[in-house]
PDB file of C-alpha atoms and ligand atoms in Angstrom:
ATOM      1  CA  UNK A 643      62.236 -82.003 -11.557  1.00 83.00           C
ATOM      2  CA  UNK A 644      60.676 -85.074 -13.121  1.00 91.00           C
ATOM      3  CA  UNK A 645      58.816 -87.641 -11.048  1.00 96.00           C
ATOM      4  CA  UNK A 646      61.364 -90.340 -11.859  1.00 96.00           C
ATOM      5  CA  UNK A 647      64.324 -88.093 -10.933  1.00 95.00           C
ATOM      6  CA  UNK A 648      62.691 -87.199  -7.656  1.00 96.00           C
ATOM      7  CA  UNK A 649      61.942 -90.827  -6.787  1.00 97.00           C
ATOM      8  CA  UNK A 650      65.550 -91.658  -7.541  1.00 96.00           C
ATOM      9  CA  UNK A 651      66.735 -88.924  -5.161  1.00 95.00           C
ATOM     10  CA  UNK A 652      64.383 -90.098  -2.429  1.00 95.00           C
ATOM     11  CA  UNK A 653      65.614 -93.674  -2.808  1.00 94.00           C
ATOM     12  CA  UNK A 654      69.298 -92.831  -2.875  1.00 94.00           C
ATOM     13  CA  UNK A 655      69.360 -90.088  -0.227  1.00 92.00           C
ATOM     14  CA  UNK A 656      67.768 -92.066   2.596  1.00 92.00           C
ATOM     15  CA  UNK A 657      67.223 -91.245   5.416  1.00 97.00           C
ATOM     16  CA  UNK A 658      65.375 -88.357   3.780  1.00 98.00           C
ATOM     17  CA  UNK A 659      64.541 -85.727   6.387  1.00 98.00           C
ATOM     18  CA  UNK A 660      61.583 -83.619   5.237  1.00 98.00           C
ATOM     19  CA  UNK A 661      61.123 -80.398   7.236  1.00 98.00           C
ATOM     20  CA  UNK A 662      57.422 -79.792   7.900  1.00 98.00           C
ATOM     21  CA  UNK A 663      56.922 -76.083   7.233  1.00 98.00           C
ATOM     22  CA  UNK A 664      54.013 -76.086   9.698  1.00 97.00           C
ATOM     23  CA  UNK A 665      56.650 -75.349  12.328  1.00 93.00           C
ATOM     24  CA  UNK A 666      58.414 -72.508  10.500  1.00 96.00           C
ATOM     25  CA  UNK A 667      58.260 -68.765  11.058  1.00 95.00           C
ATOM     26  CA  UNK A 668      55.780 -67.718   8.359  1.00 94.00           C
ATOM     27  CA  UNK A 669      56.653 -64.085   8.932  1.00 95.00           C
ATOM     28  CA  UNK A 670      60.113 -64.892   7.580  1.00 95.00           C
ATOM     29  CA  UNK A 671      59.335 -67.561   5.033  1.00 95.00           C
ATOM     30  CA  UNK A 672      62.102 -66.510   2.655  1.00 96.00           C
ATOM     31  CA  UNK A 673      64.690 -66.593   5.458  1.00 97.00           C
ATOM     32  CA  UNK A 674      63.434 -69.991   6.654  1.00 98.00           C
ATOM     33  CA  UNK A 675      63.810 -71.424   3.146  1.00 98.00           C
ATOM     34  CA  UNK A 676      67.329 -70.000   2.889  1.00 98.00           C
ATOM     35  CA  UNK A 677      68.309 -71.469   6.267  1.00 98.00           C
ATOM     36  CA  UNK A 678      66.896 -74.900   5.379  1.00 98.00           C
ATOM     37  CA  UNK A 679      68.622 -74.857   1.999  1.00 98.00           C
ATOM     38  CA  UNK A 680      71.938 -73.936   3.610  1.00 98.00           C
ATOM     39  CA  UNK A 681      71.372 -76.687   6.182  1.00 98.00           C
ATOM     40  CA  UNK A 682      71.075 -79.254   3.387  1.00 97.00           C
ATOM     41  CA  UNK A 683      67.354 -80.025   3.571  1.00 98.00           C
ATOM     42  CA  UNK A 684      66.535 -82.222   0.554  1.00 97.00           C
ATOM     43  CA  UNK A 685      62.879 -81.119   0.251  1.00 97.00           C
ATOM     44  CA  UNK A 686      60.073 -79.246   2.005  1.00 98.00           C
ATOM     45  CA  UNK A 687      56.914 -80.907   3.411  1.00 98.00           C
ATOM     46  CA  UNK A 688      53.872 -78.638   3.139  1.00 98.00           C
ATOM     47  CA  UNK A 689      50.948 -79.303   5.485  1.00 98.00           C
ATOM     48  CA  UNK A 690      47.715 -78.110   3.896  1.00 98.00           C
ATOM     49  CA  UNK A 691      44.706 -78.121   6.260  1.00 98.00           C
ATOM     50  CA  UNK A 692      41.122 -77.091   5.559  1.00 98.00           C
ATOM     51  CA  UNK A 693      39.557 -76.885   9.032  1.00 98.00           C
ATOM     52  CA  UNK A 694      37.236 -79.716   8.015  1.00 98.00           C
ATOM     53  CA  UNK A 695      39.243 -82.881   7.455  1.00 98.00           C
ATOM     54  CA  UNK A 696      41.344 -81.747  10.411  1.00 98.00           C
ATOM     55  CA  UNK A 697      40.484 -79.171  13.094  1.00 98.00           C
ATOM     56  CA  UNK A 698      43.103 -76.663  11.928  1.00 98.00           C
ATOM     57  CA  UNK A 699      43.693 -74.285   9.020  1.00 98.00           C
ATOM     58  CA  UNK A 700      46.954 -73.523   7.287  1.00 98.00           C
ATOM     59  CA  UNK A 701      47.515 -72.401   3.711  1.00 97.00           C
ATOM     60  CA  UNK A 702      46.860 -73.435   0.134  1.00 98.00           C
ATOM     61  CA  UNK A 703      48.016 -72.983  -3.466  1.00 98.00           C
ATOM     62  CA  UNK A 704      48.474 -69.192  -3.191  1.00 97.00           C
ATOM     63  CA  UNK A 705      51.201 -69.552  -0.570  1.00 97.00           C
ATOM     64  CA  UNK A 706      52.727 -72.598  -2.274  1.00 98.00           C
ATOM     65  CA  UNK A 707      53.043 -70.631  -5.527  1.00 98.00           C
ATOM     66  CA  UNK A 708      54.988 -67.936  -3.653  1.00 96.00           C
ATOM     67  CA  UNK A 709      57.149 -70.572  -2.007  1.00 97.00           C
ATOM     68  CA  UNK A 710      57.815 -72.083  -5.437  1.00 98.00           C
ATOM     69  CA  UNK A 711      59.296 -68.779  -6.573  1.00 97.00           C
ATOM     70  CA  UNK A 712      61.710 -68.815  -3.614  1.00 96.00           C
ATOM     71  CA  UNK A 713      63.266 -72.256  -3.991  1.00 97.00           C
ATOM     72  CA  UNK A 714      64.146 -75.134  -6.275  1.00 96.00           C
ATOM     73  CA  UNK A 715      63.820 -77.651  -3.431  1.00 97.00           C
ATOM     74  CA  UNK A 716      61.161 -80.301  -4.100  1.00 97.00           C
ATOM     75  CA  UNK A 717      57.809 -79.253  -2.600  1.00 98.00           C
ATOM     76  CA  UNK A 718      55.820 -82.177  -1.195  1.00 98.00           C
ATOM     77  CA  UNK A 719      52.249 -81.220  -0.283  1.00 98.00           C
ATOM     78  CA  UNK A 720      50.422 -83.238   2.371  1.00 98.00           C
ATOM     79  CA  UNK A 721      46.765 -82.460   1.709  1.00 98.00           C
ATOM     80  CA  UNK A 722      44.692 -82.729   4.882  1.00 98.00           C
ATOM     81  CA  UNK A 723      41.583 -81.542   3.060  1.00 98.00           C
ATOM     82  CA  UNK A 724      38.243 -83.299   2.615  1.00 97.00           C
ATOM     83  CA  UNK A 725      37.999 -82.909  -1.161  1.00 96.00           C
ATOM     84  CA  UNK A 726      41.474 -83.198  -2.679  1.00 97.00           C
ATOM     85  CA  UNK A 727      40.058 -83.991  -6.153  1.00 97.00           C
ATOM     86  CA  UNK A 728      38.405 -80.589  -6.349  1.00 97.00           C
ATOM     87  CA  UNK A 729      41.602 -78.632  -5.679  1.00 98.00           C
ATOM     88  CA  UNK A 730      44.181 -80.955  -7.205  1.00 98.00           C
ATOM     89  CA  UNK A 731      44.867 -78.925 -10.350  1.00 98.00           C
ATOM     90  CA  UNK A 732      45.462 -75.783  -8.304  1.00 98.00           C
ATOM     91  CA  UNK A 733      48.114 -77.536  -6.223  1.00 98.00           C
ATOM     92  CA  UNK A 734      49.766 -78.970  -9.319  1.00 98.00           C
ATOM     93  CA  UNK A 735      49.715 -75.563 -11.060  1.00 98.00           C
ATOM     94  CA  UNK A 736      51.202 -73.931  -7.956  1.00 98.00           C
ATOM     95  CA  UNK A 737      54.327 -76.036  -8.487  1.00 98.00           C
ATOM     96  CA  UNK A 738      54.074 -79.015  -6.133  1.00 98.00           C
ATOM     97  CA  UNK A 739      56.531 -81.797  -7.010  1.00 98.00           C
ATOM     98  CA  UNK A 740      54.630 -84.315  -4.913  1.00 98.00           C
ATOM     99  CA  UNK A 741      51.087 -84.519  -3.570  1.00 98.00           C
ATOM    100  CA  UNK A 742      49.888 -86.870  -0.849  1.00 98.00           C
ATOM    101  CA  UNK A 743      46.173 -87.406  -0.243  1.00 98.00           C
ATOM    102  CA  UNK A 744      44.462 -89.159   2.667  1.00 98.00           C
ATOM    103  CA  UNK A 745      42.748 -92.492   2.057  1.00 98.00           C
ATOM    104  CA  UNK A 746      40.092 -91.492   4.625  1.00 97.00           C
ATOM    105  CA  UNK A 747      38.796 -88.893   2.136  1.00 96.00           C
ATOM    106  CA  UNK A 748      37.806 -91.682  -0.255  1.00 95.00           C
ATOM    107  CA  UNK A 749      36.159 -94.176   2.073  1.00 84.00           C
ATOM    108  CA  UNK A 750      33.303 -94.772  -0.371  1.00 79.00           C
ATOM    109  CA  UNK A 751      35.317 -94.905  -3.598  1.00 87.00           C
ATOM    110  CA  UNK A 752      38.696 -96.471  -4.162  1.00 90.00           C
ATOM    111  CA  UNK A 753      38.267 -95.755  -7.859  1.00 94.00           C
ATOM    112  CA  UNK A 754      38.065 -92.044  -7.122  1.00 96.00           C
ATOM    113  CA  UNK A 755      41.276 -92.246  -5.128  1.00 97.00           C
ATOM    114  CA  UNK A 756      43.058 -94.188  -7.857  1.00 97.00           C
ATOM    115  CA  UNK A 757      41.919 -91.509 -10.305  1.00 97.00           C
ATOM    116  CA  UNK A 758      43.392 -88.728  -8.146  1.00 98.00           C
ATOM    117  CA  UNK A 759      46.699 -90.600  -7.771  1.00 98.00           C
ATOM    118  CA  UNK A 760      46.861 -91.111 -11.526  1.00 98.00           C
ATOM    119  CA  UNK A 761      46.166 -87.416 -12.173  1.00 98.00           C
ATOM    120  CA  UNK A 762      49.101 -86.524  -9.892  1.00 98.00           C
ATOM    121  CA  UNK A 763      51.450 -88.900 -11.700  1.00 98.00           C
ATOM    122  CA  UNK A 764      50.201 -87.833 -15.148  1.00 98.00           C
ATOM    123  CA  UNK A 765      51.145 -84.258 -14.205  1.00 98.00           C
ATOM    124  CA  UNK A 766      54.704 -85.462 -13.551  1.00 98.00           C
ATOM    125  CA  UNK A 767      54.494 -85.298  -9.753  1.00 98.00           C
ATOM    126  CA  UNK A 768      55.077 -87.938  -7.088  1.00 98.00           C
ATOM    127  CA  UNK A 769      51.799 -89.378  -5.773  1.00 98.00           C
ATOM    128  CA  UNK A 770      51.311 -90.380  -2.150  1.00 98.00           C
ATOM    129  CA  UNK A 771      48.690 -91.976   0.084  1.00 98.00           C
ATOM    130  CA  UNK A 772      48.469 -90.860   3.717  1.00 98.00           C
ATOM    131  CA  UNK A 773      47.037 -93.127   6.423  1.00 98.00           C
ATOM    132  CA  UNK A 774      45.655 -91.954   9.768  1.00 98.00           C
ATOM    133  CA  UNK A 775      46.567 -93.795  12.997  1.00 98.00           C
ATOM    134  CA  UNK A 776      43.149 -95.482  13.193  1.00 97.00           C
ATOM    135  CA  UNK A 777      43.103 -96.662   9.546  1.00 97.00           C
ATOM    136  CA  UNK A 778      44.442-100.183   8.916  1.00 97.00           C
ATOM    137  CA  UNK A 779      46.923-100.892   6.107  1.00 97.00           C
ATOM    138  CA  UNK A 780      44.361-103.228   4.511  1.00 96.00           C
ATOM    139  CA  UNK A 781      42.500-100.059   3.427  1.00 95.00           C
ATOM    140  CA  UNK A 782      45.332 -98.991   1.148  1.00 96.00           C
ATOM    141  CA  UNK A 783      46.551-102.351  -0.121  1.00 95.00           C
ATOM    142  CA  UNK A 784      44.328-102.308  -3.241  1.00 94.00           C
ATOM    143  CA  UNK A 785      45.680 -98.827  -4.062  1.00 97.00           C
ATOM    144  CA  UNK A 786      49.405 -99.494  -3.727  1.00 97.00           C
ATOM    145  CA  UNK A 787      49.785-100.042  -7.483  1.00 97.00           C
ATOM    146  CA  UNK A 788      48.645 -96.472  -8.044  1.00 97.00           C
ATOM    147  CA  UNK A 789      51.020 -94.708  -5.670  1.00 98.00           C
ATOM    148  CA  UNK A 790      54.717 -93.840  -5.375  1.00 98.00           C
ATOM    149  CA  UNK A 791      54.740 -93.078  -1.680  1.00 98.00           C
ATOM    150  CA  UNK A 792      52.894 -94.033   1.526  1.00 98.00           C
ATOM    151  CA  UNK A 793      52.793 -91.596   4.444  1.00 98.00           C
ATOM    152  CA  UNK A 794      52.082 -93.266   7.777  1.00 98.00           C
ATOM    153  CA  UNK A 795      50.689 -90.805  10.309  1.00 98.00           C
ATOM    154  CA  UNK A 796      52.186 -91.418  13.721  1.00 98.00           C
ATOM    155  CA  UNK A 797      49.972 -88.738  15.314  1.00 98.00           C
ATOM    156  CA  UNK A 798      46.413 -87.585  14.615  1.00 98.00           C
ATOM    157  CA  UNK A 799      46.845 -85.114  11.741  1.00 98.00           C
ATOM    158  CA  UNK A 800      46.247 -81.433  12.417  1.00 98.00           C
ATOM    159  CA  UNK A 801      48.958 -80.186  14.747  1.00 98.00           C
ATOM    160  CA  UNK A 802      52.692 -80.314  15.226  1.00 97.00           C
ATOM    161  CA  UNK A 803      54.391 -81.115  18.502  1.00 97.00           C
ATOM    162  CA  UNK A 804      52.379 -84.230  19.421  1.00 98.00           C
ATOM    163  CA  UNK A 805      53.807 -87.414  20.928  1.00 98.00           C
ATOM    164  CA  UNK A 806      54.801 -90.252  18.577  1.00 98.00           C
ATOM    165  CA  UNK A 807      52.323 -93.162  18.549  1.00 98.00           C
ATOM    166  CA  UNK A 808      54.364 -96.317  18.782  1.00 98.00           C
ATOM    167  CA  UNK A 809      51.563 -98.406  17.162  1.00 97.00           C
ATOM    168  CA  UNK A 810      52.534 -96.838  13.815  1.00 98.00           C
ATOM    169  CA  UNK A 811      55.681 -99.007  13.756  1.00 98.00           C
ATOM    170  CA  UNK A 812      53.598-102.107  13.037  1.00 98.00           C
ATOM    171  CA  UNK A 813      52.142-100.412   9.965  1.00 98.00           C
ATOM    172  CA  UNK A 814      55.637 -99.648   8.697  1.00 98.00           C
ATOM    173  CA  UNK A 815      56.539-103.321   9.107  1.00 98.00           C
ATOM    174  CA  UNK A 816      53.414-104.350   7.194  1.00 97.00           C
ATOM    175  CA  UNK A 817      54.666-102.300   4.249  1.00 97.00           C
ATOM    176  CA  UNK A 818      58.204-103.644   4.278  1.00 91.00           C
ATOM    177  CA  UNK A 819      57.637-105.817   1.190  1.00 92.00           C
ATOM    178  CA  UNK A 820      56.504-102.943  -1.014  1.00 96.00           C
ATOM    179  CA  UNK A 821      58.804-100.967  -3.309  1.00 95.00           C
ATOM    180  CA  UNK A 822      57.090 -97.684  -2.386  1.00 97.00           C
ATOM    181  CA  UNK A 823      58.755 -94.771  -0.604  1.00 97.00           C
ATOM    182  CA  UNK A 824      57.680 -95.253   3.008  1.00 98.00           C
ATOM    183  CA  UNK A 825      57.358 -92.011   4.947  1.00 98.00           C
ATOM    184  CA  UNK A 826      56.328 -91.284   8.514  1.00 98.00           C
ATOM    185  CA  UNK A 827      54.879 -88.069   9.917  1.00 98.00           C
ATOM    186  CA  UNK A 828      54.319 -86.983  13.499  1.00 98.00           C
ATOM    187  CA  UNK A 829      56.429 -86.939  16.648  1.00 98.00           C
ATOM    188  CA  UNK A 830      59.631 -87.817  14.805  1.00 98.00           C
ATOM    189  CA  UNK A 831      62.738 -86.632  16.620  1.00 98.00           C
ATOM    190  CA  UNK A 832      66.135 -88.006  17.640  1.00 97.00           C
ATOM    191  CA  UNK A 833      64.474 -90.396  20.127  1.00 97.00           C
ATOM    192  CA  UNK A 834      61.942 -91.901  17.706  1.00 98.00           C
ATOM    193  CA  UNK A 835      63.509 -91.726  14.252  1.00 98.00           C
ATOM    194  CA  UNK A 836      65.659 -94.825  14.809  1.00 97.00           C
ATOM    195  CA  UNK A 837      62.600 -96.918  15.669  1.00 97.00           C
ATOM    196  CA  UNK A 838      60.843 -95.785  12.510  1.00 98.00           C
ATOM    197  CA  UNK A 839      63.928 -96.428  10.366  1.00 97.00           C
ATOM    198  CA  UNK A 840      64.338 -99.928  11.812  1.00 97.00           C
ATOM    199  CA  UNK A 841      60.659-100.628  11.068  1.00 97.00           C
ATOM    200  CA  UNK A 842      61.130 -99.643   7.403  1.00 97.00           C
ATOM    201  CA  UNK A 843      60.520 -95.896   7.045  1.00 97.00           C
ATOM    202  CA  UNK A 844      62.948 -94.087   4.733  1.00 97.00           C
ATOM    203  CA  UNK A 845      61.462 -90.573   4.668  1.00 98.00           C
ATOM    204  CA  UNK A 846      60.883 -88.708   7.919  1.00 98.00           C
ATOM    205  CA  UNK A 847      58.703 -85.630   8.262  1.00 98.00           C
ATOM    206  CA  UNK A 848      59.992 -83.466  11.108  1.00 98.00           C
ATOM    207  CA  UNK A 849      58.468 -80.240  12.391  1.00 98.00           C
ATOM    208  CA  UNK A 850      59.375 -79.499  16.010  1.00 98.00           C
ATOM    209  CA  UNK A 851      62.616 -81.481  15.879  1.00 98.00           C
ATOM    210  CA  UNK A 852      63.941 -78.962  13.335  1.00 98.00           C
ATOM    211  CA  UNK A 853      62.124 -75.695  13.978  1.00 98.00           C
ATOM    212  CA  UNK A 854      62.475 -75.790  17.767  1.00 97.00           C
ATOM    213  CA  UNK A 855      66.239 -76.233  17.352  1.00 97.00           C
ATOM    214  CA  UNK A 856      68.552 -73.205  17.236  1.00 96.00           C
ATOM    215  CA  UNK A 857      70.619 -74.617  14.366  1.00 98.00           C
ATOM    216  CA  UNK A 858      68.788 -76.338  11.505  1.00 98.00           C
ATOM    217  CA  UNK A 859      71.961 -77.835  10.094  1.00 98.00           C
ATOM    218  CA  UNK A 860      72.846 -79.477  13.421  1.00 98.00           C
ATOM    219  CA  UNK A 861      69.235 -80.650  13.839  1.00 98.00           C
ATOM    220  CA  UNK A 862      69.236 -82.312  10.408  1.00 98.00           C
ATOM    221  CA  UNK A 863      72.579 -83.950  11.098  1.00 98.00           C
ATOM    222  CA  UNK A 864      71.394 -85.236  14.485  1.00 98.00           C
ATOM    223  CA  UNK A 865      68.255 -86.709  12.898  1.00 98.00           C
ATOM    224  CA  UNK A 866      70.217 -88.358  10.081  1.00 97.00           C
ATOM    225  CA  UNK A 867      72.635 -90.026  12.468  1.00 97.00           C
ATOM    226  CA  UNK A 868      69.911 -91.007  14.944  1.00 97.00           C
ATOM    227  CA  UNK A 869      67.943 -92.700  12.139  1.00 97.00           C
ATOM    228  CA  UNK A 870      70.536 -95.405  11.729  1.00 93.00           C
ATOM    229  CA  UNK A 871      71.398 -95.779  15.427  1.00 88.00           C
ATOM    230  CA  UNK A 872      69.742 -98.479  17.472  1.00 71.00           C
ATOM    231  CA  UNK A 873      66.915 -97.184  19.671  1.00 67.00           C
ATOM    232  CA  UNK A 874      64.606 -99.175  21.927  1.00 69.00           C
ATOM    233  CA  UNK A 875      60.926 -98.426  22.469  1.00 68.00           C
ATOM    234  CA  UNK A 876      61.694 -97.874  26.164  1.00 66.00           C
ATOM    235  CA  UNK A 877      64.200 -95.144  25.303  1.00 66.00           C
ATOM    236  CA  UNK A 878      61.839 -93.487  22.859  1.00 65.00           C
ATOM    237  CA  UNK A 879      58.552 -93.425  24.782  1.00 60.00           C
TER     238      UNK A 879
HETATM  239  C1  DX5 B1065      50.618 -83.000  11.458  1.00 96.63           C
HETATM  240  C2  DX5 B1065      51.492 -82.734  10.266  1.00 96.63           C
HETATM  241  C3  DX5 B1065      52.929 -82.877  10.525  1.00 96.63           C
HETATM  242  C4  DX5 B1065      53.486 -82.005  11.612  1.00 96.63           C
HETATM  243  C5  DX5 B1065      54.649 -82.708  12.203  1.00 96.63           C
HETATM  244  O1  DX5 B1065      49.295 -83.062  11.038  1.00 96.63           O
HETATM  245  O2  DX5 B1065      51.151 -83.624   9.207  1.00 96.63           O
HETATM  246  O3  DX5 B1065      53.684 -82.767   9.315  1.00 96.63           O
HETATM  247  O4  DX5 B1065      53.871 -80.743  11.201  1.00 96.63           O
HETATM  248  O5  DX5 B1065      55.089 -81.999  13.301  1.00 96.63           O
HETATM  249  P1  DX5 B1065      55.983 -82.696  14.441  1.00 96.63           P
HETATM  250  O6  DX5 B1065      57.236 -83.185  13.784  1.00 96.63           O
HETATM  251  O7  DX5 B1065      56.210 -81.589  15.410  1.00 96.63           O
HETATM  252  O8  DX5 B1065      55.164 -83.827  15.001  1.00 96.63           O
HETATM  253 ZN1   ZN B1066      52.429 -83.590   7.329  1.00 96.63          ZN
END
């Protein structure tokens, strides 16, 4: 799917619920993909961790290539690796439709980050910038022209199942004037998704809220309806 087609889908299908495969049963990956497809998942969010940028290890291009052969769903890779530039071509060749890189990996060179984002777009994929909870939005403002998507981390990256950090809502509000796809990742469930939607997020990465549920279709439906329902911070936290 072309970058423009994918961006159009993301914009028109909001709230976009992106299952984070970190929470899936990797022993039954094919079955998990079938269940998510049948449940109407619009895409898959792939958490790539190197044990260095974050204190956890997951998988890389080899597994993504296999996943690519199982599904036509858009594959959105969230690279939690210290040197995304070095491995970028491998992720693109493996069949990623979108690649998000962390701004914290480029603290000494915005030019290098802009170059990576441009390489992603030139390959026909959606480019994204991810922002850790402790990184202010001012760090990414000069790079917004180079990206399609911004991923606000509402937990410290590395593990699923953590509690939503309510401070991330302010970052979503700070981005409300941009025309970028605004995504949020970490601790998103029926209690928190409405807060994030009201603050401006339109794509929602969900691990536990889907994979801990017995019925993925019902979980996706619950998340979609909760996104546009009014929630207060007191209810959520
Ligand atoms: C955390 C990952 C998330 C994680 C979300 O580093 O980026 O995508 O899987 O899991 P939940 O939804 O359980 O917080
Ligand atoms: Zn993620």
